[in-house]
Coordinates of C-alpha atoms in Angstrom, one line a residue:
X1 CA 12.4 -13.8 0.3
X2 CA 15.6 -12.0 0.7
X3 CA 17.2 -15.1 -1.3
X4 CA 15.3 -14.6 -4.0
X5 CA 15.5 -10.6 -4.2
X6 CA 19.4 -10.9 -4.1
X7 CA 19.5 -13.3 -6.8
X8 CA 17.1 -10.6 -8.8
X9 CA 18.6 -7.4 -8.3
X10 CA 22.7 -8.9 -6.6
X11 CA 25.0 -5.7 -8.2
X12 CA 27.5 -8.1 -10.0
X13 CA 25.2 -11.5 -10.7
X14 CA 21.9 -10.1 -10.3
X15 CA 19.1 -10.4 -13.1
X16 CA 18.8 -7.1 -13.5
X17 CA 22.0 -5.9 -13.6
X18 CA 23.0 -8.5 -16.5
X19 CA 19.6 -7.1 -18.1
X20 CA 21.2 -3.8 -17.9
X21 CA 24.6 -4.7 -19.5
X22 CA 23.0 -6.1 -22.8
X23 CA 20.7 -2.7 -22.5
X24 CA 23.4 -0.7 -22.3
X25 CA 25.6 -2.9 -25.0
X26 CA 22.6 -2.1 -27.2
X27 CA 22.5 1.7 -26.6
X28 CA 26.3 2.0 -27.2
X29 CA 26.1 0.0 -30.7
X30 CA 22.5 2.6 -31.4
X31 CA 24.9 5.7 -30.4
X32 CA 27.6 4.8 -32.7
X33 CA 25.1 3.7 -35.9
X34 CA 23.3 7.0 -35.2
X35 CA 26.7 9.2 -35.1
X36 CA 27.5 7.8 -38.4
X37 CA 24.3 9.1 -40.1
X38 CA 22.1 6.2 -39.5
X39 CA 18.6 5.7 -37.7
X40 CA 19.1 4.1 -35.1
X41 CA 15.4 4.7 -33.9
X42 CA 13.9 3.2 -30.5
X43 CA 17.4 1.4 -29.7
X44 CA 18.7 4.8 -29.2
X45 CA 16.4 5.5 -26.4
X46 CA 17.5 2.4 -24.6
X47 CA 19.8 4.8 -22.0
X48 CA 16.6 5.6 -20.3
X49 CA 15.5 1.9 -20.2
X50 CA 19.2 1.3 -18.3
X51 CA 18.9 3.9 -16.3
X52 CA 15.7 2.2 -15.1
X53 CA 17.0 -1.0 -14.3
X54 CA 19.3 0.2 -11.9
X55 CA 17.1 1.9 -10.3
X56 CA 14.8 -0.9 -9.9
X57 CA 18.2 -2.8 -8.8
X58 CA 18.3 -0.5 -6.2
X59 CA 14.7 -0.5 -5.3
X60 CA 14.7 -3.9 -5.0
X61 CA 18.0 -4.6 -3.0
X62 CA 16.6 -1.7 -0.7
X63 CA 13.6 -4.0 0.0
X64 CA 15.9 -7.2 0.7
X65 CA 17.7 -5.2 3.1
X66 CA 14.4 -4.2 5.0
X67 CA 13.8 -7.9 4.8
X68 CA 17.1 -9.2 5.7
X69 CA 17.6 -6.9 8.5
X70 CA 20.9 -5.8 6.7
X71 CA 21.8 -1.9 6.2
X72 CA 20.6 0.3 3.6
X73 CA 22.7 0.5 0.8
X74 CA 24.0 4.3 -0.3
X75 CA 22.2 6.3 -3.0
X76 CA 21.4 5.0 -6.5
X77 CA 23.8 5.3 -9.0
X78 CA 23.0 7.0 -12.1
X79 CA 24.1 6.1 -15.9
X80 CA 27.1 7.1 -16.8
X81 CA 27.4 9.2 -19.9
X82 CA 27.5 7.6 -23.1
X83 CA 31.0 7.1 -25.4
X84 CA 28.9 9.3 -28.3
X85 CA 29.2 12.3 -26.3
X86 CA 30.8 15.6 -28.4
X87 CA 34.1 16.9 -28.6
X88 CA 33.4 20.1 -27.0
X89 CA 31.4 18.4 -24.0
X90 CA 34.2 16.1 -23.4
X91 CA 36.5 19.0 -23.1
X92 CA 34.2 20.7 -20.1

């Protein structure tokens, strides 16, 4: 079970992590249509979605652990601000 749990949730190789990466590829892309006066609609929501998936990356490599017998990993890491962000709140 562990096997299988690493190979779905692994932080370089892991399903969900590569999920994550085309999530986020996406969001970027909506950020930068919608800064240019576009819709980008639902795509631009898709931060949240990321944000999700590592979570549930974490969840699940937290359960593999428990499984393995291997220690817990640290906290989760969040998602990191996205390249759209202002001027001004670059500057803080």
């Amino acid at each position: 079970m562990a096997e299988v749990l690493t190979e779905i949730a692994a932080p370089v190789h892991g399903l969900l992590p590569l999920v994550r990466e085309v999530v986020v590829g996406s969001w970027n892309a909506a950020i930068r249509q919608d800064a240019h006066g576009k819709e980008a609609g639902p795509v631009a929501r898709l931060g949240d979605t990321a944000d999700s998936l590592s979570h549930a990356a974490y969840l699940i490599r937290l359960a593999r652990d428990h499984v393995g017998g291997t220690p817990r990993e640290p906290a989760a890491p969040s998602l990191p601000p996205g390249p759209a962000q202002s001027p001004a709140a670059r500057r803080r």
